[in-house]
PDB file of N, CA and C in Angstrom:
ATOM      1  N   UNK A   1      -4.480   8.425  -5.252  1.00  0.00           N
ATOM      2  CA  UNK A   1      -5.701   7.904  -5.835  1.00  0.00           C
ATOM      3  C   UNK A   1      -5.333   6.880  -6.903  1.00  0.00           C
ATOM      4  N   UNK A   2      -6.035   5.762  -6.896  1.00  0.00           N
ATOM      5  CA  UNK A   2      -5.791   4.745  -7.910  1.00  0.00           C
ATOM      6  C   UNK A   2      -7.092   4.023  -8.223  1.00  0.00           C
ATOM      7  N   UNK A   3      -7.146   3.418  -9.389  1.00  0.00           N
ATOM      8  CA  UNK A   3      -8.322   2.679  -9.827  1.00  0.00           C
ATOM      9  C   UNK A   3      -7.893   1.271 -10.197  1.00  0.00           C
ATOM     10  N   UNK A   4      -8.565   0.283  -9.638  1.00  0.00           N
ATOM     11  CA  UNK A   4      -8.293  -1.117  -9.983  1.00  0.00           C
ATOM     12  C   UNK A   4      -9.110  -1.477 -11.215  1.00  0.00           C
ATOM     13  N   UNK A   5      -8.441  -1.974 -12.225  1.00  0.00           N
ATOM     14  CA  UNK A   5      -9.136  -2.315 -13.459  1.00  0.00           C
ATOM     15  C   UNK A   5      -9.331  -3.822 -13.614  1.00  0.00           C
ATOM     16  N   UNK A   6      -8.665  -4.612 -12.767  1.00  0.00           N
ATOM     17  CA  UNK A   6      -8.781  -6.068 -12.866  1.00  0.00           C
ATOM     18  C   UNK A   6      -8.398  -6.695 -11.528  1.00  0.00           C
ATOM     19  N   UNK A   7      -8.705  -7.972 -11.385  1.00  0.00           N
ATOM     20  CA  UNK A   7      -8.320  -8.696 -10.186  1.00  0.00           C
ATOM     21  C   UNK A   7      -6.813  -8.883 -10.142  1.00  0.00           C
ATOM     22  N   UNK A   8      -6.271  -8.958  -8.968  1.00  0.00           N
ATOM     23  CA  UNK A   8      -4.842  -9.234  -8.833  1.00  0.00           C
ATOM     24  C   UNK A   8      -4.155  -8.241  -7.931  1.00  0.00           C
ATOM     25  N   UNK A   9      -2.846  -8.276  -7.997  1.00  0.00           N
ATOM     26  CA  UNK A   9      -2.042  -7.411  -7.149  1.00  0.00           C
ATOM     27  C   UNK A   9      -2.077  -5.969  -7.629  1.00  0.00           C
ATOM     28  N   UNK A  10      -1.896  -5.081  -6.690  1.00  0.00           N
ATOM     29  CA  UNK A  10      -1.856  -3.656  -6.973  1.00  0.00           C
ATOM     30  C   UNK A  10      -0.572  -3.107  -6.389  1.00  0.00           C
ATOM     31  N   UNK A  11       0.176  -2.372  -7.167  1.00  0.00           N
ATOM     32  CA  UNK A  11       1.402  -1.740  -6.682  1.00  0.00           C
ATOM     33  C   UNK A  11       1.139  -0.263  -6.463  1.00  0.00           C
ATOM     34  N   UNK A  12       1.583   0.230  -5.312  1.00  0.00           N
ATOM     35  CA  UNK A  12       1.430   1.641  -4.986  1.00  0.00           C
ATOM     36  C   UNK A  12       2.811   2.187  -4.661  1.00  0.00           C
ATOM     37  N   UNK A  13       3.230   3.220  -5.362  1.00  0.00           N
ATOM     38  CA  UNK A  13       4.525   3.843  -5.134  1.00  0.00           C
ATOM     39  C   UNK A  13       4.425   4.771  -3.933  1.00  0.00           C
ATOM     40  N   UNK A  14       5.142   4.443  -2.877  1.00  0.00           N
ATOM     41  CA  UNK A  14       5.102   5.235  -1.644  1.00  0.00           C
ATOM     42  C   UNK A  14       6.371   6.046  -1.444  1.00  0.00           C
ATOM     43  N   UNK A  15       7.133   6.265  -2.502  1.00  0.00           N
ATOM     44  CA  UNK A  15       8.396   6.973  -2.393  1.00  0.00           C
ATOM     45  C   UNK A  15       8.229   8.375  -1.814  1.00  0.00           C
ATOM     46  N   UNK A  16       7.257   9.130  -2.294  1.00  0.00           N
ATOM     47  CA  UNK A  16       7.078  10.513  -1.836  1.00  0.00           C
ATOM     48  C   UNK A  16       6.729  10.569  -0.340  1.00  0.00           C
ATOM     49  N   UNK A  17       5.718   9.805   0.139  1.00  0.00           N
ATOM     50  CA  UNK A  17       5.441   9.895   1.576  1.00  0.00           C
ATOM     51  C   UNK A  17       6.581   9.369   2.447  1.00  0.00           C
ATOM     52  N   UNK A  18       7.256   8.318   2.014  1.00  0.00           N
ATOM     53  CA  UNK A  18       8.370   7.786   2.813  1.00  0.00           C
ATOM     54  C   UNK A  18       9.498   8.804   2.905  1.00  0.00           C
ATOM     55  N   UNK A  19       9.814   9.466   1.799  1.00  0.00           N
ATOM     56  CA  UNK A  19      10.849  10.509   1.834  1.00  0.00           C
ATOM     57  C   UNK A  19      10.451  11.638   2.782  1.00  0.00           C
ATOM     58  N   UNK A  20       9.172  12.005   2.788  1.00  0.00           N
ATOM     59  CA  UNK A  20       8.696  13.062   3.680  1.00  0.00           C
ATOM     60  C   UNK A  20       8.803  12.625   5.143  1.00  0.00           C
ATOM     61  N   UNK A  21       8.502  11.368   5.414  1.00  0.00           N
ATOM     62  CA  UNK A  21       8.643  10.854   6.779  1.00  0.00           C
ATOM     63  C   UNK A  21      10.101  10.906   7.213  1.00  0.00           C
ATOM     64  N   UNK A  22      10.989  10.440   6.338  1.00  0.00           N
ATOM     65  CA  UNK A  22      12.408  10.407   6.681  1.00  0.00           C
ATOM     66  C   UNK A  22      12.986  11.813   6.850  1.00  0.00           C
ATOM     67  N   UNK A  23      12.509  12.748   6.057  1.00  0.00           N
ATOM     68  CA  UNK A  23      12.998  14.129   6.139  1.00  0.00           C
ATOM     69  C   UNK A  23      12.410  14.865   7.348  1.00  0.00           C
ATOM     70  N   UNK A  24      11.369  14.305   7.935  1.00  0.00           N
ATOM     71  CA  UNK A  24      10.735  14.942   9.080  1.00  0.00           C
ATOM     72  C   UNK A  24       9.733  16.021   8.717  1.00  0.00           C
ATOM     73  N   UNK A  25       9.413  16.151   7.425  1.00  0.00           N
ATOM     74  CA  UNK A  25       8.471  17.189   7.006  1.00  0.00           C
ATOM     75  C   UNK A  25       7.010  16.761   7.196  1.00  0.00           C
ATOM     76  N   UNK A  26       6.771  15.458   7.387  1.00  0.00           N
ATOM     77  CA  UNK A  26       5.429  14.935   7.679  1.00  0.00           C
ATOM     78  C   UNK A  26       5.553  13.823   8.709  1.00  0.00           C
ATOM     79  N   UNK A  27       4.589  13.754   9.619  1.00  0.00           N
ATOM     80  CA  UNK A  27       4.572  12.676  10.591  1.00  0.00           C
ATOM     81  C   UNK A  27       4.072  11.390   9.933  1.00  0.00           C
ATOM     82  N   UNK A  28       4.611  10.266  10.379  1.00  0.00           N
ATOM     83  CA  UNK A  28       4.205   8.968   9.847  1.00  0.00           C
ATOM     84  C   UNK A  28       3.019   8.449  10.648  1.00  0.00           C
ATOM     85  N   UNK A  29       1.841   8.538  10.036  1.00  0.00           N
ATOM     86  CA  UNK A  29       0.637   7.979  10.645  1.00  0.00           C
ATOM     87  C   UNK A  29       0.177   6.754   9.866  1.00  0.00           C
ATOM     88  N   UNK A  30       1.040   6.234   9.004  1.00  0.00           N
ATOM     89  CA  UNK A  30       0.715   5.034   8.238  1.00  0.00           C
ATOM     90  C   UNK A  30       0.006   5.341   6.925  1.00  0.00           C
ATOM     91  N   UNK A  31      -0.401   4.286   6.266  1.00  0.00           N
ATOM     92  CA  UNK A  31      -1.109   4.370   4.987  1.00  0.00           C
ATOM     93  C   UNK A  31      -2.497   3.768   5.191  1.00  0.00           C
ATOM     94  N   UNK A  32      -3.513   4.469   4.752  1.00  0.00           N
ATOM     95  CA  UNK A  32      -4.895   4.025   4.903  1.00  0.00           C
ATOM     96  C   UNK A  32      -5.504   3.844   3.518  1.00  0.00           C
ATOM     97  N   UNK A  33      -5.968   2.633   3.213  1.00  0.00           N
ATOM     98  CA  UNK A  33      -6.645   2.367   1.941  1.00  0.00           C
ATOM     99  C   UNK A  33      -8.146   2.477   2.177  1.00  0.00           C
ATOM    100  N   UNK A  34      -8.774   3.398   1.470  1.00  0.00           N
ATOM    101  CA  UNK A  34     -10.191   3.663   1.655  1.00  0.00           C
ATOM    102  C   UNK A  34     -10.888   3.604   0.306  1.00  0.00           C
ATOM    103  N   UNK A  35     -12.053   3.011   0.272  1.00  0.00           N
ATOM    104  CA  UNK A  35     -12.842   2.953  -0.947  1.00  0.00           C
ATOM    105  C   UNK A  35     -13.824   4.106  -0.973  1.00  0.00           C
ATOM    106  N   UNK A  36     -13.882   4.788  -2.094  1.00  0.00           N
ATOM    107  CA  UNK A  36     -14.821   5.894  -2.270  1.00  0.00           C
ATOM    108  C   UNK A  36     -16.204   5.392  -2.662  1.00  0.00           C
ATOM    109  N   UNK A  37     -16.239   4.251  -3.319  1.00  0.00           N
ATOM    110  CA  UNK A  37     -17.516   3.715  -3.802  1.00  0.00           C
ATOM    111  C   UNK A  37     -17.638   2.249  -3.395  1.00  0.00           C
ATOM    112  N   UNK A  38     -18.795   1.701  -3.626  1.00  0.00           N
ATOM    113  CA  UNK A  38     -19.005   0.272  -3.386  1.00  0.00           C
ATOM    114  C   UNK A  38     -19.200  -0.401  -4.733  1.00  0.00           C
ATOM    115  N   UNK A  39     -18.154  -0.409  -5.530  1.00  0.00           N
ATOM    116  CA  UNK A  39     -18.219  -0.943  -6.890  1.00  0.00           C
ATOM    117  C   UNK A  39     -17.894  -2.429  -6.956  1.00  0.00           C
ATOM    118  N   UNK A  40     -17.855  -3.087  -5.809  1.00  0.00           N
ATOM    119  CA  UNK A  40     -17.554  -4.513  -5.803  1.00  0.00           C
ATOM    120  C   UNK A  40     -16.114  -4.819  -5.449  1.00  0.00           C
ATOM    121  N   UNK A  41     -15.271  -3.807  -5.321  1.00  0.00           N
ATOM    122  CA  UNK A  41     -13.887  -4.035  -4.917  1.00  0.00           C
ATOM    123  C   UNK A  41     -13.851  -4.313  -3.429  1.00  0.00           C
ATOM    124  N   UNK A  42     -12.959  -5.194  -3.034  1.00  0.00           N
ATOM    125  CA  UNK A  42     -12.772  -5.416  -1.607  1.00  0.00           C
ATOM    126  C   UNK A  42     -11.354  -5.907  -1.361  1.00  0.00           C
ATOM    127  N   UNK A  43     -10.985  -5.903  -0.098  1.00  0.00           N
ATOM    128  CA  UNK A  43      -9.663  -6.350   0.318  1.00  0.00           C
ATOM    129  C   UNK A  43      -9.843  -7.494   1.300  1.00  0.00           C
ATOM    130  N   UNK A  44      -9.064  -8.537   1.128  1.00  0.00           N
ATOM    131  CA  UNK A  44      -9.090  -9.634   2.088  1.00  0.00           C
ATOM    132  C   UNK A  44      -8.294  -9.217   3.321  1.00  0.00           C
ATOM    133  N   UNK A  45      -8.584  -9.859   4.429  1.00  0.00           N
ATOM    134  CA  UNK A  45      -7.825  -9.579   5.652  1.00  0.00           C
ATOM    135  C   UNK A  45      -6.678 -10.575   5.774  1.00  0.00           C
ATOM    136  N   UNK A  46      -5.817 -10.330   6.736  1.00  0.00           N
ATOM    137  CA  UNK A  46      -4.689 -11.238   6.950  1.00  0.00           C
ATOM    138  C   UNK A  46      -5.144 -12.599   7.468  1.00  0.00           C
ATOM    139  N   UNK A  47      -6.414 -12.705   7.874  1.00  0.00           N
ATOM    140  CA  UNK A  47      -6.952 -13.971   8.362  1.00  0.00           C
ATOM    141  C   UNK A  47      -7.768 -14.716   7.301  1.00  0.00           C
ATOM    142  N   UNK A  48      -7.773 -14.245   6.065  1.00  0.00           N
ATOM    143  CA  UNK A  48      -8.575 -14.864   5.005  1.00  0.00           C
ATOM    144  C   UNK A  48      -8.214 -16.342   4.847  1.00  0.00           C
ATOM    145  N   UNK A  49      -9.239 -17.186   4.658  1.00  0.00           N
ATOM    146  CA  UNK A  49      -8.992 -18.627   4.489  1.00  0.00           C
ATOM    147  C   UNK A  49      -8.131 -18.903   3.267  1.00  0.00           C
ATOM    148  N   UNK A  50      -8.402 -18.203   2.182  1.00  0.00           N
ATOM    149  CA  UNK A  50      -7.608 -18.358   0.965  1.00  0.00           C
ATOM    150  C   UNK A  50      -6.341 -17.509   1.128  1.00  0.00           C
ATOM    151  N   UNK A  51      -5.245 -18.156   1.437  1.00  0.00           N
ATOM    152  CA  UNK A  51      -4.015 -17.420   1.736  1.00  0.00           C
ATOM    153  C   UNK A  51      -3.504 -16.603   0.551  1.00  0.00           C
ATOM    154  N   UNK A  52      -3.900 -16.968  -0.659  1.00  0.00           N
ATOM    155  CA  UNK A  52      -3.431 -16.209  -1.831  1.00  0.00           C
ATOM    156  C   UNK A  52      -4.084 -14.835  -1.924  1.00  0.00           C
ATOM    157  N   UNK A  53      -5.191 -14.620  -1.200  1.00  0.00           N
ATOM    158  CA  UNK A  53      -5.876 -13.326  -1.249  1.00  0.00           C
ATOM    159  C   UNK A  53      -5.489 -12.419  -0.081  1.00  0.00           C
ATOM    160  N   UNK A  54      -4.691 -12.924   0.842  1.00  0.00           N
ATOM    161  CA  UNK A  54      -4.281 -12.108   1.982  1.00  0.00           C
ATOM    162  C   UNK A  54      -3.385 -10.961   1.521  1.00  0.00           C
ATOM    163  N   UNK A  55      -3.497  -9.814   2.153  1.00  0.00           N
ATOM    164  CA  UNK A  55      -2.639  -8.691   1.772  1.00  0.00           C
ATOM    165  C   UNK A  55      -1.180  -8.996   2.087  1.00  0.00           C
ATOM    166  N   UNK A  56      -0.290  -8.420   1.302  1.00  0.00           N
ATOM    167  CA  UNK A  56       1.134  -8.574   1.577  1.00  0.00           C
ATOM    168  C   UNK A  56       1.826  -7.258   1.298  1.00  0.00           C
ATOM    169  N   UNK A  57       2.911  -7.076   1.966  1.00  0.00           N
ATOM    170  CA  UNK A  57       3.705  -5.867   1.795  1.00  0.00           C
ATOM    171  C   UNK A  57       5.071  -6.275   1.277  1.00  0.00           C
ATOM    172  N   UNK A  58       5.447  -5.713   0.149  1.00  0.00           N
ATOM    173  CA  UNK A  58       6.770  -5.952  -0.421  1.00  0.00           C
ATOM    174  C   UNK A  58       7.494  -4.624  -0.450  1.00  0.00           C
ATOM    175  N   UNK A  59       8.659  -4.582   0.136  1.00  0.00           N
ATOM    176  CA  UNK A  59       9.427  -3.343   0.188  1.00  0.00           C
ATOM    177  C   UNK A  59      10.642  -3.495  -0.730  1.00  0.00           C
ATOM    178  N   UNK A  60      10.777  -2.568  -1.663  1.00  0.00           N
ATOM    179  CA  UNK A  60      11.911  -2.543  -2.578  1.00  0.00           C
ATOM    180  C   UNK A  60      12.685  -1.264  -2.301  1.00  0.00           C
ATOM    181  N   UNK A  61      13.956  -1.386  -2.022  1.00  0.00           N
ATOM    182  CA  UNK A  61      14.746  -0.199  -1.708  1.00  0.00           C
ATOM    183  C   UNK A  61      16.154  -0.333  -2.271  1.00  0.00           C
ATOM    184  N   UNK A  62      16.823   0.784  -2.370  1.00  0.00           N
ATOM    185  CA  UNK A  62      18.205   0.835  -2.839  1.00  0.00           C
ATOM    186  C   UNK A  62      19.047   1.455  -1.735  1.00  0.00           C
ATOM    187  N   UNK A  63      20.106   0.772  -1.369  1.00  0.00           N
ATOM    188  CA  UNK A  63      21.008   1.314  -0.350  1.00  0.00           C
ATOM    189  C   UNK A  63      21.749   2.522  -0.913  1.00  0.00           C
ATOM    190  N   UNK A  64      21.957   3.547  -0.088  1.00  0.00           N
ATOM    191  CA  UNK A  64      22.698   4.710  -0.583  1.00  0.00           C
ATOM    192  C   UNK A  64      24.148   4.365  -0.897  1.00  0.00           C
ATOM    193  N   UNK A  65      24.707   5.035  -1.864  1.00  0.00           N
ATOM    194  CA  UNK A  65      26.097   4.827  -2.246  1.00  0.00           C
ATOM    195  C   UNK A  65      26.978   5.565  -1.228  1.00  0.00           C
ATOM    196  N   UNK A  66      27.998   4.879  -0.751  1.00  0.00           N
ATOM    197  CA  UNK A  66      28.891   5.496   0.237  1.00  0.00           C
ATOM    198  C   UNK A  66      30.056   6.174  -0.432  1.00  0.00           C
TER     199      UNK A  66
END
């Protein structure tokens, strides 16, 4: 659960679900962003005319030490 307080990018830490997927303790059915209310928040699609508002995925990871 998260609350957007301003316009702009939103970072969501997915470490816990990704670890569960990798460990096999939960099946990976993806991530679903759902709005509980209609407070004026919205998400642009990947086809949005304004390319700066299109969603993007940035993955940050650390390679394991050998």
